[in-house]
mmCIF file of C-alpha atoms in Angstrom:
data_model
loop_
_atom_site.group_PDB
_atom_site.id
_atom_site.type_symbol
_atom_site.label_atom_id
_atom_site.label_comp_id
_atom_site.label_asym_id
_atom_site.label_seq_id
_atom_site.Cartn_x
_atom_site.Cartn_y
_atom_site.Cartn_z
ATOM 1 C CA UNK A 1 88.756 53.777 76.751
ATOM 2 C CA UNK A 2 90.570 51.516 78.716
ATOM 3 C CA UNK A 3 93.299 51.382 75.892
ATOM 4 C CA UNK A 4 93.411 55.378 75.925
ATOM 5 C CA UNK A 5 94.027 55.291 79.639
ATOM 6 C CA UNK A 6 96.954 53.382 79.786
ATOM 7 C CA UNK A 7 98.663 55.045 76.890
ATOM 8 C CA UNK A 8 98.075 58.802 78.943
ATOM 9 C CA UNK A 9 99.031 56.580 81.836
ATOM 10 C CA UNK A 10 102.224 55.966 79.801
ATOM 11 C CA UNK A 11 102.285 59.631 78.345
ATOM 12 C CA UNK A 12 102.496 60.923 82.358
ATOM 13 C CA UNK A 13 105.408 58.483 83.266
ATOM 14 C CA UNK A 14 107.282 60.157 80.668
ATOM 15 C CA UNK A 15 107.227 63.208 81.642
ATOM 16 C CA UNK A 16 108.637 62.347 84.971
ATOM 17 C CA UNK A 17 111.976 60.701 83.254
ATOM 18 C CA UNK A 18 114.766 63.173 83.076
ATOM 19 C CA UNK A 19 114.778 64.501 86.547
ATOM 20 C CA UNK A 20 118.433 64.080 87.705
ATOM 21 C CA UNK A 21 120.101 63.939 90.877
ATOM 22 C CA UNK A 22 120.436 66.963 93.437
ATOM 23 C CA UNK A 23 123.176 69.074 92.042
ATOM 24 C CA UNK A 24 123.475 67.254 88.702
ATOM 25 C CA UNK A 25 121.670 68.879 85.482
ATOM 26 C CA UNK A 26 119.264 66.974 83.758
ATOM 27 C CA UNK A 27 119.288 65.023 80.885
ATOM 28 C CA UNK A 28 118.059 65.666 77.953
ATOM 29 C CA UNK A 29 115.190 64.307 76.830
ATOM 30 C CA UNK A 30 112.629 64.234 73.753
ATOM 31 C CA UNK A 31 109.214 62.123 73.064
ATOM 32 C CA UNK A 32 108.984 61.575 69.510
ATOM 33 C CA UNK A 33 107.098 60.041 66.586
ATOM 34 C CA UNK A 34 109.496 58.408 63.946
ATOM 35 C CA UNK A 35 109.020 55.958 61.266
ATOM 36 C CA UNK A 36 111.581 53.615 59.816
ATOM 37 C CA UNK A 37 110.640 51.682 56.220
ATOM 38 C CA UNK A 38 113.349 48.894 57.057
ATOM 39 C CA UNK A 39 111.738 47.922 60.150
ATOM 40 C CA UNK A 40 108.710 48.412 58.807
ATOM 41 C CA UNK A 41 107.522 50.494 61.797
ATOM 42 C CA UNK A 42 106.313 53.793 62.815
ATOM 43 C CA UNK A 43 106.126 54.344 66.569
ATOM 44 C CA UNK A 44 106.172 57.117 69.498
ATOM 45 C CA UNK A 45 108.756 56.886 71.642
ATOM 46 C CA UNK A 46 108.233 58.198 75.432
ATOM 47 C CA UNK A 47 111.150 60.263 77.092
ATOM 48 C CA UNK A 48 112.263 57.517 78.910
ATOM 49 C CA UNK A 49 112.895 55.638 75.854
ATOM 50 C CA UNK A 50 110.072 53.219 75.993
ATOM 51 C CA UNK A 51 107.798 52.657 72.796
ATOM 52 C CA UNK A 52 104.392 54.305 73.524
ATOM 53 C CA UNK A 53 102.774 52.942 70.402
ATOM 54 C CA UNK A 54 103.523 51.321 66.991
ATOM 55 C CA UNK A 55 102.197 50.819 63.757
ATOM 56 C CA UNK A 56 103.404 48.227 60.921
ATOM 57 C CA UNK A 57 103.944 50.195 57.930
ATOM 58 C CA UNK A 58 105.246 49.696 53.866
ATOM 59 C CA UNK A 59 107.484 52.294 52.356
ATOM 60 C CA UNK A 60 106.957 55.776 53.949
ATOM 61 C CA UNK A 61 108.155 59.303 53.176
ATOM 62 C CA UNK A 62 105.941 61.489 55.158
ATOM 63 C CA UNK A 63 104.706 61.835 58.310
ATOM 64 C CA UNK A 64 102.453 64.288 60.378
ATOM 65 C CA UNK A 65 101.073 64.887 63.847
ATOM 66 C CA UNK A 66 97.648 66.660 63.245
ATOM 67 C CA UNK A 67 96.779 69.035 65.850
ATOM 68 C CA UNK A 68 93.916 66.923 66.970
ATOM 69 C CA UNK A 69 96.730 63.928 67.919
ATOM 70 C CA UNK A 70 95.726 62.100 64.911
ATOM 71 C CA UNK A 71 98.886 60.731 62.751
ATOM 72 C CA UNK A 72 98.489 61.235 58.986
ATOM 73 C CA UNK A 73 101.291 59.085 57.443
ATOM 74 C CA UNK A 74 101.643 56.476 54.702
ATOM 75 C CA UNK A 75 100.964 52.603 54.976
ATOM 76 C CA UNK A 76 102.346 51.889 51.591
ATOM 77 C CA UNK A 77 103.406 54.088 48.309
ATOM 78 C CA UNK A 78 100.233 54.557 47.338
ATOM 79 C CA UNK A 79 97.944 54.792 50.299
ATOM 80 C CA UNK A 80 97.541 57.784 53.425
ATOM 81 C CA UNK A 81 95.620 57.278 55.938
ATOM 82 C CA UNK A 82 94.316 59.132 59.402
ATOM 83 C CA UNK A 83 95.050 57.046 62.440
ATOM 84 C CA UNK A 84 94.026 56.873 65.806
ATOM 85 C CA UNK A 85 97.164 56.319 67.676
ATOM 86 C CA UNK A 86 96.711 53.848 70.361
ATOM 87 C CA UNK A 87 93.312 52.495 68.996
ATOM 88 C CA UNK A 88 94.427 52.002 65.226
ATOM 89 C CA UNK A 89 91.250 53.260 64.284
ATOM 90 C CA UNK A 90 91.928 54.443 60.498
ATOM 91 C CA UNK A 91 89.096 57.864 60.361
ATOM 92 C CA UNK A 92 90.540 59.093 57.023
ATOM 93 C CA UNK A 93 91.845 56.915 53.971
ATOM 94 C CA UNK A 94 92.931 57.981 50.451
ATOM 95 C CA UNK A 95 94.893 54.969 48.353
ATOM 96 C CA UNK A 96 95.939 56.714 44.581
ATOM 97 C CA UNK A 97 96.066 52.916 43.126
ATOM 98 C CA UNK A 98 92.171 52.347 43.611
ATOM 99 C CA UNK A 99 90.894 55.994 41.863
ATOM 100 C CA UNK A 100 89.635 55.134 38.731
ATOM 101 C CA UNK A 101 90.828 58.227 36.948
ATOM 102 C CA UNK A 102 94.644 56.756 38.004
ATOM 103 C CA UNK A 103 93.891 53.451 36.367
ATOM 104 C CA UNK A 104 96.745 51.601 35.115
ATOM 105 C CA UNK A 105 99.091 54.267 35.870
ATOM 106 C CA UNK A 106 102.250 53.567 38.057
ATOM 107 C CA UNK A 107 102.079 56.123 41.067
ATOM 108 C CA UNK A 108 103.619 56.773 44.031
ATOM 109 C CA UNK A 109 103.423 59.548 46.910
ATOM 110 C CA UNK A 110 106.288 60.703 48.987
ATOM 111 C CA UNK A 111 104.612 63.681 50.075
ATOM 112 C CA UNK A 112 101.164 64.897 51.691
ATOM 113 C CA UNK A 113 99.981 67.611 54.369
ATOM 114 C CA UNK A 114 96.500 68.555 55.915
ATOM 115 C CA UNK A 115 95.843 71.983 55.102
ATOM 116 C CA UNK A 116 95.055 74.202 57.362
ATOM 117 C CA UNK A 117 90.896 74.211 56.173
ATOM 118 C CA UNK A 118 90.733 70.744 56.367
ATOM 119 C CA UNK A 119 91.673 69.956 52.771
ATOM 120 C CA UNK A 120 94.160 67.085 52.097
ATOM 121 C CA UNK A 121 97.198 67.900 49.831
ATOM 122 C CA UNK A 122 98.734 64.973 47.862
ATOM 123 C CA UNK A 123 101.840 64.513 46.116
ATOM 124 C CA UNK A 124 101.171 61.860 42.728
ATOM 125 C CA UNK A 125 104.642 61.216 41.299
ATOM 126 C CA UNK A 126 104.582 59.429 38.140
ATOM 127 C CA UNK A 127 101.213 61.862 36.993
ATOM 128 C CA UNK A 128 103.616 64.593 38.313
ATOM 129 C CA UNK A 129 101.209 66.472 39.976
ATOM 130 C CA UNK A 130 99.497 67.898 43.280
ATOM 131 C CA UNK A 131 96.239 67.231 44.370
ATOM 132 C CA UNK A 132 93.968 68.757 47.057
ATOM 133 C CA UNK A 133 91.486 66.642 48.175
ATOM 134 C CA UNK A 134 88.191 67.196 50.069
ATOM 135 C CA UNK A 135 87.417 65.416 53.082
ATOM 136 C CA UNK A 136 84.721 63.717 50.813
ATOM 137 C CA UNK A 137 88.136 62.509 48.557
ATOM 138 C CA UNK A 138 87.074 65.184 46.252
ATOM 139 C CA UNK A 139 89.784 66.866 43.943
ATOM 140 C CA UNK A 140 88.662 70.464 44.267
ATOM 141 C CA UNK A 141 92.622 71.313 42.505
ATOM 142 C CA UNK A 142 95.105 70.147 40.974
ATOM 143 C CA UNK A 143 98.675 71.790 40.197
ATOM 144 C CA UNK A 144 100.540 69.914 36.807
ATOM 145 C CA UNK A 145 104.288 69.952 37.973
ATOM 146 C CA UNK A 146 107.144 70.654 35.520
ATOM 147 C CA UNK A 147 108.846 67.600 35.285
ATOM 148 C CA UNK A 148 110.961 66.865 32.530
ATOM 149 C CA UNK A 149 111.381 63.116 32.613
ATOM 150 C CA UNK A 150 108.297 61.450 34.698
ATOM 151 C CA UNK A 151 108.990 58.943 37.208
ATOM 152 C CA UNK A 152 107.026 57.700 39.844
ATOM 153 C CA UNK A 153 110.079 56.880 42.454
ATOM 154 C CA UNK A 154 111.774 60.664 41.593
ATOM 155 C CA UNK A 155 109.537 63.125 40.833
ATOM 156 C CA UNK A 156 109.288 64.074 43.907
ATOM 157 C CA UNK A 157 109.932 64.397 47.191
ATOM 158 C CA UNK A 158 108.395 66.305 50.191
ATOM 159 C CA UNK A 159 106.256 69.141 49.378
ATOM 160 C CA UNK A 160 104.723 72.149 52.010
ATOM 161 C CA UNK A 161 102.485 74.973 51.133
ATOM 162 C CA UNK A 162 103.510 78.088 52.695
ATOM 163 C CA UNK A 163 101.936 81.247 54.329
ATOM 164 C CA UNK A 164 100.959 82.780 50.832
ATOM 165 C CA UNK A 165 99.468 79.654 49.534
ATOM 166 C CA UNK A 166 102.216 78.569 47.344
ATOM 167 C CA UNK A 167 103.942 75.150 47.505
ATOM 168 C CA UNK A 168 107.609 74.463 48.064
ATOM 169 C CA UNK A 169 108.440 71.175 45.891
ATOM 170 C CA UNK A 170 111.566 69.187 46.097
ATOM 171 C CA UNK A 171 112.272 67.576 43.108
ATOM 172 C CA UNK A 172 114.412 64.458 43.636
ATOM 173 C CA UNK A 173 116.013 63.799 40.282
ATOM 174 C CA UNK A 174 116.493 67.263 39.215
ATOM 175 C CA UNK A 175 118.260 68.743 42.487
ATOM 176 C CA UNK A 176 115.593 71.038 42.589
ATOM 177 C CA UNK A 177 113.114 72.946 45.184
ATOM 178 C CA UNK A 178 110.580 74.764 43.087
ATOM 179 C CA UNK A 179 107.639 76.924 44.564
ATOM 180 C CA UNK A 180 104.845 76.799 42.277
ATOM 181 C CA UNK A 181 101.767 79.026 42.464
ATOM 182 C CA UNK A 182 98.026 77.601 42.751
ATOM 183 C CA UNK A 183 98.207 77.885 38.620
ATOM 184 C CA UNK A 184 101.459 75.813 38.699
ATOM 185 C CA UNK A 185 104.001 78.817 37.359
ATOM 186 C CA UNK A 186 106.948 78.931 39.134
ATOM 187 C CA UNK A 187 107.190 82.183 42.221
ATOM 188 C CA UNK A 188 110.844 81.006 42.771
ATOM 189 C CA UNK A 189 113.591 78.116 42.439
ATOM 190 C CA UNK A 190 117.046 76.644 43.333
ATOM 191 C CA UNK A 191 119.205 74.552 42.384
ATOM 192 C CA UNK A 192 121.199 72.557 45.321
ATOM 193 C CA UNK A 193 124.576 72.983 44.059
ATOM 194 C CA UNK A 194 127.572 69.984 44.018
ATOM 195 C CA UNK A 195 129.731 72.311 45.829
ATOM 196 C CA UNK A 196 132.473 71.071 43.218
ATOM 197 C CA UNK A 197 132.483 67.278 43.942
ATOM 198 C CA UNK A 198 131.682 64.728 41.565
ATOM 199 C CA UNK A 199 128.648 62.578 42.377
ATOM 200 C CA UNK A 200 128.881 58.938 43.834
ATOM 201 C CA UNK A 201 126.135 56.278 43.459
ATOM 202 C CA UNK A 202 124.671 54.638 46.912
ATOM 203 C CA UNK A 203 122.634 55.845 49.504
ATOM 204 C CA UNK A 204 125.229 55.517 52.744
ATOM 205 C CA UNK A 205 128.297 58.001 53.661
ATOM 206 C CA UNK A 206 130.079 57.405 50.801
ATOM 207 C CA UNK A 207 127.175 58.031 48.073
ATOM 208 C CA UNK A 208 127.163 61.871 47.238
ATOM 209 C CA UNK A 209 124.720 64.325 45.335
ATOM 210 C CA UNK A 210 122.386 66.499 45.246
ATOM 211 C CA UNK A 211 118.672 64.563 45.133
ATOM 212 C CA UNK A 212 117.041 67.199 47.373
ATOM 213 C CA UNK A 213 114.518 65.328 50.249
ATOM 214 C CA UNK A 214 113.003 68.723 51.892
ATOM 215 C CA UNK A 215 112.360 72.079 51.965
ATOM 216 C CA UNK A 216 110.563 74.499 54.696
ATOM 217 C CA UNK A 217 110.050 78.369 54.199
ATOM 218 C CA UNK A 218 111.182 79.654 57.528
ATOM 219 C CA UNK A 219 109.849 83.074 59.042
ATOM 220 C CA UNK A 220 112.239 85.230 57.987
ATOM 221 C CA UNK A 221 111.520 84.435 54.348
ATOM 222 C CA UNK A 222 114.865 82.549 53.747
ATOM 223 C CA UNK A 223 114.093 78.851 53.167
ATOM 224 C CA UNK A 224 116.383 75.810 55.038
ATOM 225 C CA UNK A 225 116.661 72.840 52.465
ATOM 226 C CA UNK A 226 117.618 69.290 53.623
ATOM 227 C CA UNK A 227 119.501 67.935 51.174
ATOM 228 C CA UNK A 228 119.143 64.352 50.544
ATOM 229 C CA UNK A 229 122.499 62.748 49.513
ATOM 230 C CA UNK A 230 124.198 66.236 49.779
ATOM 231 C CA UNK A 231 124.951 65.192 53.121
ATOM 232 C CA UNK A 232 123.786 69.482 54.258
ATOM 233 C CA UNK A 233 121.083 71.440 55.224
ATOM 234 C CA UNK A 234 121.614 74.780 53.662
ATOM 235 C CA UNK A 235 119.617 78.107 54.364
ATOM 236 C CA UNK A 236 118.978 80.036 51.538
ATOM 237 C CA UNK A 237 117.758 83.587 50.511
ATOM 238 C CA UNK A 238 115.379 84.683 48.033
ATOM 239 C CA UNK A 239 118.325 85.294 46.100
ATOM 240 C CA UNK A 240 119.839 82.079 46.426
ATOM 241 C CA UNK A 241 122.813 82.710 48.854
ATOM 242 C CA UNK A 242 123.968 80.276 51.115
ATOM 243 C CA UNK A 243 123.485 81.945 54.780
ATOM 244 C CA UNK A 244 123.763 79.057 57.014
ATOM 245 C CA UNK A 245 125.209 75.348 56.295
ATOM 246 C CA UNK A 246 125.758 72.209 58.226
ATOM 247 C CA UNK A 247 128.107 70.019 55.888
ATOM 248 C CA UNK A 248 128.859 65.850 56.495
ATOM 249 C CA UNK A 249 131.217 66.221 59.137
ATOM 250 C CA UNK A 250 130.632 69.342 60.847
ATOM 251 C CA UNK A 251 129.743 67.955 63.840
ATOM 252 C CA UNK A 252 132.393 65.667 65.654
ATOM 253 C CA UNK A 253 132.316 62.288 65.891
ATOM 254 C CA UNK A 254 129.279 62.067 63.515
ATOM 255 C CA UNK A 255 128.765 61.872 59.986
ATOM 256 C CA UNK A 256 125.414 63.130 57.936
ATOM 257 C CA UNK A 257 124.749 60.664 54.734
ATOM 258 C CA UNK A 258 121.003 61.196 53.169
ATOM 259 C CA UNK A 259 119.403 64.135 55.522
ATOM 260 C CA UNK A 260 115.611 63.989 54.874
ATOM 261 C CA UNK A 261 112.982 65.536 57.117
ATOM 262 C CA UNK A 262 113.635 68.976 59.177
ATOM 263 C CA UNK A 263 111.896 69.968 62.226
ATOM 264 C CA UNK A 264 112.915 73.718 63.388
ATOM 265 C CA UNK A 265 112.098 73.671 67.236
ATOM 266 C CA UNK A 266 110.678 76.468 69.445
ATOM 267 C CA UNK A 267 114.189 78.639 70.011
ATOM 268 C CA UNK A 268 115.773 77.613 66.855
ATOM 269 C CA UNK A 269 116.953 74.220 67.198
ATOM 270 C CA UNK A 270 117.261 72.194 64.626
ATOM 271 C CA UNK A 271 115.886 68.226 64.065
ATOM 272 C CA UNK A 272 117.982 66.221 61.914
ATOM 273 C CA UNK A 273 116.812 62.986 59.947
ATOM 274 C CA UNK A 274 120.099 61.080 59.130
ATOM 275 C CA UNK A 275 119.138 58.305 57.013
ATOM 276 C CA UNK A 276 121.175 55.974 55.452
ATOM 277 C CA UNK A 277 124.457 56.977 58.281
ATOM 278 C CA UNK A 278 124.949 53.343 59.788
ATOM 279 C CA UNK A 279 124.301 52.339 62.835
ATOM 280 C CA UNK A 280 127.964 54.209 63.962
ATOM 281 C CA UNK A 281 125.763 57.185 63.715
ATOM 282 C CA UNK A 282 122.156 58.575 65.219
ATOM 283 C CA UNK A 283 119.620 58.133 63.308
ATOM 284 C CA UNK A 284 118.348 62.001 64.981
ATOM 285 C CA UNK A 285 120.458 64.482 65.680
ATOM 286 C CA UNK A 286 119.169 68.096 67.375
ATOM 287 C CA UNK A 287 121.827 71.062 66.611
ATOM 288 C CA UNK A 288 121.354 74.199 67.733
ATOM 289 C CA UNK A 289 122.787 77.229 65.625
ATOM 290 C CA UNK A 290 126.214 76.887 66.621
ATOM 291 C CA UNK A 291 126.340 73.359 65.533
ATOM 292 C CA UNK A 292 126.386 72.134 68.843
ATOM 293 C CA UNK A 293 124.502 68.253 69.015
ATOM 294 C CA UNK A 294 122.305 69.062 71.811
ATOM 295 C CA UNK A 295 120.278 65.531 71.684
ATOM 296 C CA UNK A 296 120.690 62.448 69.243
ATOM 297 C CA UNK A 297 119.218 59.248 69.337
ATOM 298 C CA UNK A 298 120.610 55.996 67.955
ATOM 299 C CA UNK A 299 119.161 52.936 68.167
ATOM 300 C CA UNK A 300 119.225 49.956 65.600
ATOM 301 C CA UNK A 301 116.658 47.325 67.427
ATOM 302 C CA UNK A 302 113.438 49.184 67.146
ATOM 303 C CA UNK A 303 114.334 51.391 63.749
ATOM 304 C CA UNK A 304 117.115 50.608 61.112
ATOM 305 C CA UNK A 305 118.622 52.747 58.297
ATOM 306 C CA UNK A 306 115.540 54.067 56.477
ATOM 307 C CA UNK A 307 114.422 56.364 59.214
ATOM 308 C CA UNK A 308 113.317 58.814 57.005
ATOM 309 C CA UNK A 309 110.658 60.797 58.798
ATOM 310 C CA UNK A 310 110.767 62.154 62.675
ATOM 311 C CA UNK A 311 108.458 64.684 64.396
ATOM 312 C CA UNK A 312 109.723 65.726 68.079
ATOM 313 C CA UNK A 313 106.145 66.300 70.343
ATOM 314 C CA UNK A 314 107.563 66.960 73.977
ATOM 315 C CA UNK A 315 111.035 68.711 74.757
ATOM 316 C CA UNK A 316 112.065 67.771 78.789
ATOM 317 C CA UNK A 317 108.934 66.990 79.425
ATOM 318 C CA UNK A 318 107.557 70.250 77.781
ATOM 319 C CA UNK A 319 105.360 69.871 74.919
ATOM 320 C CA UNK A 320 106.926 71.816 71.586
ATOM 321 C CA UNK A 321 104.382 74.837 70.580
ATOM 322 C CA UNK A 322 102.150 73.859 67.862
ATOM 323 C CA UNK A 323 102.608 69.986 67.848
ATOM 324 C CA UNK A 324 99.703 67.734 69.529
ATOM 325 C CA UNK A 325 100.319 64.986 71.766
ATOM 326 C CA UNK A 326 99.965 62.085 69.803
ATOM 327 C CA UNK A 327 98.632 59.911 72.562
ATOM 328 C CA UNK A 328 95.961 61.931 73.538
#
């Protein structure tokens, strides 16, 4: 209790930072939930730039605030968990490597979401498939995804059912979002395109491809695809036209190298994973539609260069619609 107090203590001072001066507009500022594999931490970060609470984790591609507060995230490649923020307390535990139906078999997951009935979805690269899981760890389905060439580190990469009950599925290797339906045919597909340039090895601002990291079916039906080491995030119709982009160096005095995780905000902005930039550039970067940076956030003490995953909780001391505090 006492350890709940202090972090809504904390939680309160934040919302006080940003006020500026009389006559001078205010800063802006963001509280936040980001995790960083090099620094083998994921933490929430206040809007005065102090860490709220942290968590020592392994490799980690996802991460999600559950409306509750809970954080459901990754502690290694093969284990998600439910966590208390603040007490630690793990409520909710599913590790791929200790099932003995995935005996012997190399897995990893890069991807997983709570659905919205309580069901767990999980990502298994390597078996190349999706699983939803009871709370009881049950497998009440499973989707068999159409990957030519199996392999645990590249089948896949995020993955989000949408409204219909379909799931968008970025597949790394291939360049690839697929939506599958729940009998694993294919509704729809595309295929990030090279835009022309030849492809460049590395992971930094120099590397170049097209090994998709996201995808997110926005309301309009068009769906906005972060790229990976296409340096973009492209929005694209059913049809597969390119409506809106954001290229490398679109944005001045900043350059995009592996864009992972998206976050569209409440009036359209946009949240910006830039992994792999350097510590030259943010590691966050919010645009709004006329590729303005509106907020960014660099800093290479707490997190490092695999700051993969981001989700934005409180906007100026405003919480974002449909995001729980994470403290609470």
């Amino acid at each position: 209790m006492l350890l709940r107090t202090t972090l809504w203590t904390l939680l309160c001072l934040t919302l006080s930072c940003g006020i500026a001066a009389a006559g001078q507009p205010a800063a802006e500022t963001r509280q936040f939930i980001a995790a960083d594999s090099s620094r083998q931490r994921a933490a929430l970060i206040g809007e005065d730039g102090q860490t709220i609470w942290e968590q020592k984790i392994g490799p980690l591609h996802d991460l999600h605030v559950l409306p509750g507060g809970n954080i459901l995230m990754q502690l290694n490649w093969t284990e998600v968990v439910e966590i208390v923020p603040g007490s630690g307390e793990i409520v909710w535990r599913y590790d791929a490597a200790k099932q003995p139906a995935n005996k012997g078999v190399r897995i990893e997951i890069h991807a997983f979401e709570r659905l919205p009935d309580g069901a767990t979805m999980i990502a298994e690269s390597g078996p190349a498939r999706l699983i939803e899981l009871t709370p009881e760890l049950q497998v009440r389905h499973t989707i068999a995804l159409k990957v030519p060439k199996p392999d645990p580190h590249h089948d896949t990469r995020l993955v989000r059912r949408i409204a219909s009950g379909n799931y968008l599925v970025c597949h790394e290797t291939e360049g690839l979002v697929r939506e599958y339906r729940p009998d694993g045919t294919t509704e729809w597909e595309y295929q990030v395109p090279l835009f022309g340039r030849e492809r460049r090895p590395g992971h930094g601002v120099d590397a170049f491809g097209n090994q998709v990291f996201s995808a997110y079916r926005l309301p309009n039906g068009n769906t906005l695809i972060g790229t990976g080491n296409g340096h973009s995030i492209l929005e694209v119709t059913k049809a597969g036209q390119v409506v809106w982009s954001l290229h490398q160096n679109d944005l001045p005095g900043i350059q995009l190298a592996w864009v992972t995780s998206l976050q569209v905000l409440p009036g359209g902005n946009l949240l910006i994973n830039n992994c792999h930039a350097g510590p030259n550039n943010p590691q966050l970067i919010e645009v709004n539609r006329e590729k303005q940076v509106v907020w960014s956030f660099n800093d290479f003490k707490r997190f490092g260069d695999s700051l993969t995953n981001s989700v934005i909780l409180q906007v100026n001391g405003k919480p974002v619609a449909g995001q729980a505090k994470a403290s609470d």
